Amino acid sequence: MRMYVELLISYILYWGALTALAIFLLLKRRRVKS
Amino acid sequence: MKLWKVFGVATLPLCLVSMYLSLSSPPPIEAGIASPDVYRVLYVHVPPAWISYLSMGVALVSSIIYLARRTVKADIIALSSMRIGLPLSWVTIVTGSLWANIAWGEYWSWDPRETTTLVLALAFIGYFIIRWSIPELNRRRRVSAMYVIASFITVPLSYYSAILWRTLHPIVITHTGIALAHHTVLILIINIITALLIFLTLLSLSYDVELAGGR
């Protein structure tokens, strides 16, 4: 069971890191444009 | 239309397809394993590893161009590329560590591949420490570019560590072929293409932001 939790963490981490980076850049873009 | 928007529109559906295939396809390894499904971690370990190598490679080329021609755009590309490589190298470390626990029974064993990839991930952090610590703009760009050229050695070191030294890490790609099932290779390729498109999207977005910000 713990292994499946770790698998879930891996997927959340990968896709979460990419999403967080995209949000960070979009927020920075908004700040730069304003 | 901005380049990052074009890449973004193309990438979003591919993200969903990659995620669906990674989780719904037959497990990567089927024979002799108690919980073969947990090996699906492969699909979120290999793409970030390769993209972090690529981002260091793009930063290397851009840094050489910057030092040769003093083109600010080249420095911005290097910064943008390193910005993507930083989180992905750490994702590689953590997913690799979780996978190591599944496959080898230990989260961290100072295996050559683990250790050299950790050095690569630390090299990404070093780049940003250098950038933040130099206030003078031209000097910051010059030193950062020199740092990237020096720290690129961590990429071949990480990649070839599994071949050069005795390691627990499997060597998947050899001169005789790829040691994975056909469907696994196909899904892995789709995941790598998706990661590559995400890299291009984020690279062009970051480039736009930095160019507009006058960095």
GROMACS .gro file of C-alpha atoms in nm:
model
  249
    1MET     CA    1   0.000   0.000   0.000
    2ARG     CA    2   0.280   0.241   0.093
    3MET     CA    3   0.439   0.181  -0.247
    4TYR     CA    4   0.121   0.297  -0.421
    5VAL     CA    5   0.117   0.610  -0.205
    6GLU     CA    6   0.478   0.673  -0.311
    7LEU     CA    7   0.381   0.623  -0.675
    8LEU     CA    8   0.105   0.880  -0.630
    9ILE     CA    9   0.352   1.120  -0.466
   10SER     CA   10   0.586   1.079  -0.767
   11TYR     CA   11   0.311   1.172  -1.013
   12ILE     CA   12   0.192   1.467  -0.801
   13LEU     CA   13   0.551   1.587  -0.764
   14TYR     CA   14   0.631   1.573  -1.138
   15TRP     CA   15   0.312   1.729  -1.268
   16GLY     CA   16   0.290   1.963  -0.969
   17ALA     CA   17   0.644   2.097  -1.026
   18LEU     CA   18   0.568   2.169  -1.392
   19THR     CA   19   0.236   2.335  -1.306
   20ALA     CA   20   0.395   2.541  -1.028
   21LEU     CA   21   0.669   2.663  -1.265
   22ALA     CA   22   0.411   2.757  -1.529
   23ILE     CA   23   0.202   2.949  -1.268
   24PHE     CA   24   0.516   3.123  -1.136
   25LEU     CA   25   0.607   3.238  -1.488
   26LEU     CA   26   0.253   3.350  -1.570
   27LEU     CA   27   0.235   3.552  -1.247
   28LYS     CA   28   0.575   3.703  -1.319
   29ARG     CA   29   0.457   3.790  -1.670
   30ARG     CA   30   0.151   3.965  -1.530
   31ARG     CA   31   0.369   4.162  -1.287
   32VAL     CA   32   0.613   4.262  -1.562
   33LYS     CA   33   0.333   4.369  -1.797
   34SER     CA   34   0.151   4.582  -1.538
   35MET     CA   35   0.039   3.476  -3.129
   36LYS     CA   36   0.324   3.425  -2.884
   37LEU     CA   37   0.537   3.114  -2.930
   38TRP     CA   38   0.471   2.986  -2.577
   39LYS     CA   39   0.097   3.001  -2.639
   40VAL     CA   40   0.134   2.789  -2.955
   41PHE     CA   41   0.345   2.533  -2.768
   42GLY     CA   42   0.107   2.547  -2.471
   43VAL     CA   43  -0.201   2.474  -2.681
   44ALA     CA   44  -0.023   2.180  -2.846
   45THR     CA   45   0.108   2.049  -2.514
   46LEU     CA   46  -0.202   2.049  -2.294
   47PRO     CA   47  -0.391   1.763  -2.467
   48LEU     CA   48  -0.067   1.566  -2.491
   49CYS     CA   49  -0.025   1.601  -2.112
   50LEU     CA   50  -0.362   1.437  -2.059
   51VAL     CA   51  -0.283   1.159  -2.309
   52SER     CA   52   0.056   1.095  -2.143
   53MET     CA   53  -0.096   1.082  -1.797
   54TYR     CA   54  -0.377   0.852  -1.911
   55LEU     CA   55  -0.142   0.612  -2.093
   56SER     CA   56   0.107   0.609  -1.804
   57LEU     CA   57  -0.158   0.503  -1.555
   58SER     CA   58  -0.388   0.286  -1.768
   59SER     CA   59  -0.147   0.081  -1.981
   60PRO     CA   60  -0.015  -0.260  -1.875
   61PRO     CA   61   0.257  -0.228  -1.609
   62PRO     CA   62   0.613  -0.167  -1.739
   63ILE     CA   63   0.749  -0.484  -1.575
   64GLU     CA   64   0.524  -0.787  -1.544
   65ALA     CA   65   0.724  -1.097  -1.464
   66GLY     CA   66   0.831  -1.190  -1.112
   67ILE     CA   67   0.726  -0.868  -0.943
   68ALA     CA   68   0.476  -0.856  -0.656
   69SER     CA   69   0.339  -0.508  -0.735
   70PRO     CA   70   0.423  -0.435  -1.102
   71ASP     CA   71   0.204  -0.122  -1.106
   72VAL     CA   72   0.445   0.068  -0.883
   73TYR     CA   73   0.700   0.056  -1.167
   74ARG     CA   74   0.486   0.318  -1.342
   75VAL     CA   75   0.712   0.563  -1.161
   76LEU     CA   76   0.936   0.511  -1.466
   77TYR     CA   77   0.716   0.753  -1.663
   78VAL     CA   78   0.773   1.038  -1.418
   79HIS     CA   79   1.141   0.963  -1.354
   80VAL     CA   80   1.301   0.935  -1.699
   81PRO     CA   81   1.140   1.244  -1.867
   82PRO     CA   82   1.247   1.493  -1.593
   83ALA     CA   83   1.596   1.339  -1.592
   84TRP     CA   84   1.636   1.382  -1.967
   85ILE     CA   85   1.485   1.732  -1.964
   86SER     CA   86   1.721   1.841  -1.687
   87TYR     CA   87   2.013   1.716  -1.903
   88LEU     CA   88   1.865   1.903  -2.199
   89SER     CA   89   1.815   2.225  -2.003
   90MET     CA   90   2.178   2.220  -1.893
   91GLY     CA   91   2.276   2.155  -2.258
   92VAL     CA   92   2.068   2.448  -2.388
   93ALA     CA   93   2.215   2.668  -2.114
   94LEU     CA   94   2.566   2.555  -2.215
   95VAL     CA   95   2.519   2.653  -2.582
   96SER     CA   96   2.354   2.984  -2.485
   97SER     CA   97   2.631   3.063  -2.237
   98ILE     CA   98   2.902   2.998  -2.497
   99ILE     CA   99   2.715   3.229  -2.739
  100TYR     CA  100   2.683   3.492  -2.465
  101LEU     CA  101   3.054   3.485  -2.385
  102ALA     CA  102   3.147   3.496  -2.755
  103ARG     CA  103   2.906   3.769  -2.866
  104ARG     CA  104   2.773   3.929  -2.544
  105THR     CA  105   2.416   3.876  -2.668
  106VAL     CA  106   2.174   3.947  -2.382
  107LYS     CA  107   1.915   3.717  -2.541
  108ALA     CA  108   2.157   3.425  -2.509
  109ASP     CA  109   2.191   3.494  -2.135
  110ILE     CA  110   1.812   3.504  -2.101
  111ILE     CA  111   1.781   3.167  -2.277
  112ALA     CA  112   2.045   3.021  -2.043
  113LEU     CA  113   1.862   3.159  -1.737
  114SER     CA  114   1.525   3.031  -1.863
  115SER     CA  115   1.664   2.688  -1.939
  116MET     CA  116   1.832   2.657  -1.598
  117ARG     CA  117   1.507   2.768  -1.437
  118ILE     CA  118   1.331   2.464  -1.586
  119GLY     CA  119   1.616   2.226  -1.511
  120LEU     CA  120   1.631   2.318  -1.141
  121PRO     CA  121   1.293   2.175  -1.031
  122LEU     CA  122   1.312   1.885  -1.277
  123SER     CA  123   1.652   1.771  -1.151
  124TRP     CA  124   1.511   1.757  -0.797
  125VAL     CA  125   1.199   1.577  -0.921
  126THR     CA  126   1.439   1.323  -1.076
  127ILE     CA  127   1.617   1.282  -0.742
  128VAL     CA  128   1.296   1.234  -0.541
  129THR     CA  129   1.117   1.005  -0.789
  130GLY     CA  130   1.441   0.808  -0.829
  131SER     CA  131   1.470   0.777  -0.454
  132LEU     CA  132   1.110   0.653  -0.424
  133TRP     CA  133   1.174   0.406  -0.707
  134ALA     CA  134   1.498   0.293  -0.541
  135ASN     CA  135   1.298   0.204  -0.233
  136ILE     CA  136   1.064  -0.005  -0.448
  137ALA     CA  137   1.338  -0.176  -0.651
  138TRP     CA  138   1.638  -0.188  -0.415
  139GLY     CA  139   1.466  -0.163  -0.076
  140GLU     CA  140   1.642   0.162   0.019
  141TYR     CA  141   1.559   0.526  -0.052
  142TRP     CA  142   1.920   0.635  -0.079
  143SER     CA  143   2.233   0.423  -0.104
  144TRP     CA  144   2.494   0.668  -0.244
  145ASP     CA  145   2.490   0.473  -0.567
  146PRO     CA  146   2.710   0.640  -0.838
  147ARG     CA  147   2.403   0.739  -1.044
  148GLU     CA  148   2.227   0.880  -0.736
  149THR     CA  149   2.535   1.068  -0.623
  150THR     CA  150   2.625   1.218  -0.962
  151THR     CA  151   2.262   1.323  -1.025
  152LEU     CA  152   2.258   1.488  -0.682
  153VAL     CA  153   2.569   1.682  -0.786
  154LEU     CA  154   2.386   1.786  -1.106
  155ALA     CA  155   2.084   1.905  -0.903
  156LEU     CA  156   2.314   2.098  -0.668
  157ALA     CA  157   2.483   2.255  -0.972
  158PHE     CA  158   2.144   2.401  -1.073
  159ILE     CA  159   2.108   2.557  -0.726
  160GLY     CA  160   2.462   2.695  -0.750
  161TYR     CA  161   2.372   2.877  -1.071
  162PHE     CA  162   2.094   3.073  -0.901
  163ILE     CA  163   2.304   3.145  -0.592
  164ILE     CA  164   2.568   3.296  -0.822
  165ARG     CA  165   2.307   3.495  -1.015
  166TRP     CA  166   2.149   3.635  -0.701
  167SER     CA  167   2.480   3.716  -0.534
  168ILE     CA  168   2.624   3.940  -0.809
  169PRO     CA  169   2.446   4.278  -0.827
  170GLU     CA  170   2.632   4.417  -1.129
  171LEU     CA  171   2.439   4.301  -1.437
  172ASN     CA  172   2.715   4.239  -1.692
  173ARG     CA  173   2.939   4.067  -1.440
  174ARG     CA  174   2.645   3.853  -1.326
  175ARG     CA  175   2.582   3.742  -1.683
  176ARG     CA  176   2.950   3.670  -1.751
  177VAL     CA  177   3.012   3.474  -1.431
  178SER     CA  178   2.684   3.280  -1.471
  179ALA     CA  179   2.781   3.183  -1.826
  180MET     CA  180   3.124   3.067  -1.711
  181TYR     CA  181   2.962   2.872  -1.428
  182VAL     CA  182   2.729   2.689  -1.672
  183ILE     CA  183   3.024   2.593  -1.893
  184ALA     CA  184   3.214   2.459  -1.592
  185SER     CA  185   2.917   2.279  -1.437
  186PHE     CA  186   2.803   2.110  -1.760
  187ILE     CA  187   3.047   1.827  -1.678
  188THR     CA  188   2.783   1.706  -1.429
  189VAL     CA  189   2.557   1.599  -1.721
  190PRO     CA  190   2.789   1.339  -1.882
  191LEU     CA  191   2.905   1.247  -1.532
  192SER     CA  192   2.547   1.167  -1.431
  193TYR     CA  193   2.458   0.993  -1.758
  194TYR     CA  194   2.769   0.776  -1.787
  195SER     CA  195   2.796   0.701  -1.415
  196ALA     CA  196   2.582   0.390  -1.457
  197ILE     CA  197   2.818   0.267  -1.731
  198LEU     CA  198   3.151   0.375  -1.583
  199TRP     CA  199   3.104   0.252  -1.228
  200ARG     CA  200   2.945  -0.047  -1.064
  201THR     CA  201   2.589   0.064  -0.993
  202LEU     CA  202   2.249  -0.068  -0.895
  203HIS     CA  203   2.087   0.157  -1.153
  204PRO     CA  204   1.976  -0.038  -1.462
  205ILE     CA  205   2.133   0.051  -1.799
  206VAL     CA  206   1.823   0.068  -2.016
  207ILE     CA  207   1.974   0.192  -2.342
  208THR     CA  208   2.266  -0.017  -2.467
  209HIS     CA  209   2.429  -0.064  -2.808
  210THR     CA  210   2.215  -0.376  -2.856
  211GLY     CA  211   1.883  -0.196  -2.798
  212ILE     CA  212   1.644  -0.084  -2.526
  213ALA     CA  213   1.584  -0.328  -2.241
  214LEU     CA  214   1.213  -0.254  -2.202
  215ALA     CA  215   0.884  -0.396  -2.337
  216HIS     CA  216   0.762  -0.239  -2.664
  217HIS     CA  217   0.454  -0.077  -2.510
  218THR     CA  218   0.666   0.067  -2.228
  219VAL     CA  219   0.910   0.220  -2.479
  220LEU     CA  220   0.621   0.370  -2.675
  221ILE     CA  221   0.458   0.527  -2.367
  222LEU     CA  222   0.797   0.647  -2.246
  223ILE     CA  223   0.860   0.814  -2.584
  224ILE     CA  224   0.518   0.985  -2.567
  225ASN     CA  225   0.601   1.106  -2.215
  226ILE     CA  226   0.941   1.234  -2.327
  227ILE     CA  227   0.787   1.419  -2.627
  228THR     CA  228   0.531   1.574  -2.388
  229ALA     CA  229   0.808   1.676  -2.148
  230LEU     CA  230   1.002   1.824  -2.441
  231LEU     CA  231   0.701   2.031  -2.549
  232ILE     CA  232   0.647   2.146  -2.189
  233PHE     CA  233   1.016   2.244  -2.181
  234LEU     CA  234   0.974   2.448  -2.502
  235THR     CA  235   0.655   2.611  -2.369
  236LEU     CA  236   0.816   2.711  -2.040
  237LEU     CA  237   1.140   2.816  -2.209
  238SER     CA  238   0.963   3.052  -2.450
  239LEU     CA  239   0.735   3.183  -2.172
  240SER     CA  240   1.030   3.251  -1.941
  241TYR     CA  241   1.222   3.411  -2.231
  242ASP     CA  242   0.928   3.648  -2.297
  243VAL     CA  243   0.898   3.738  -1.929
  244GLU     CA  244   1.270   3.809  -1.883
  245LEU     CA  245   1.293   4.003  -2.209
  246ALA     CA  246   0.996   4.219  -2.108
  247GLY     CA  247   1.146   4.264  -1.761
  248GLY     CA  248   1.474   4.390  -1.910
  249ARG     CA  249   1.700   4.142  -1.729
   0.00000   0.00000   0.00000
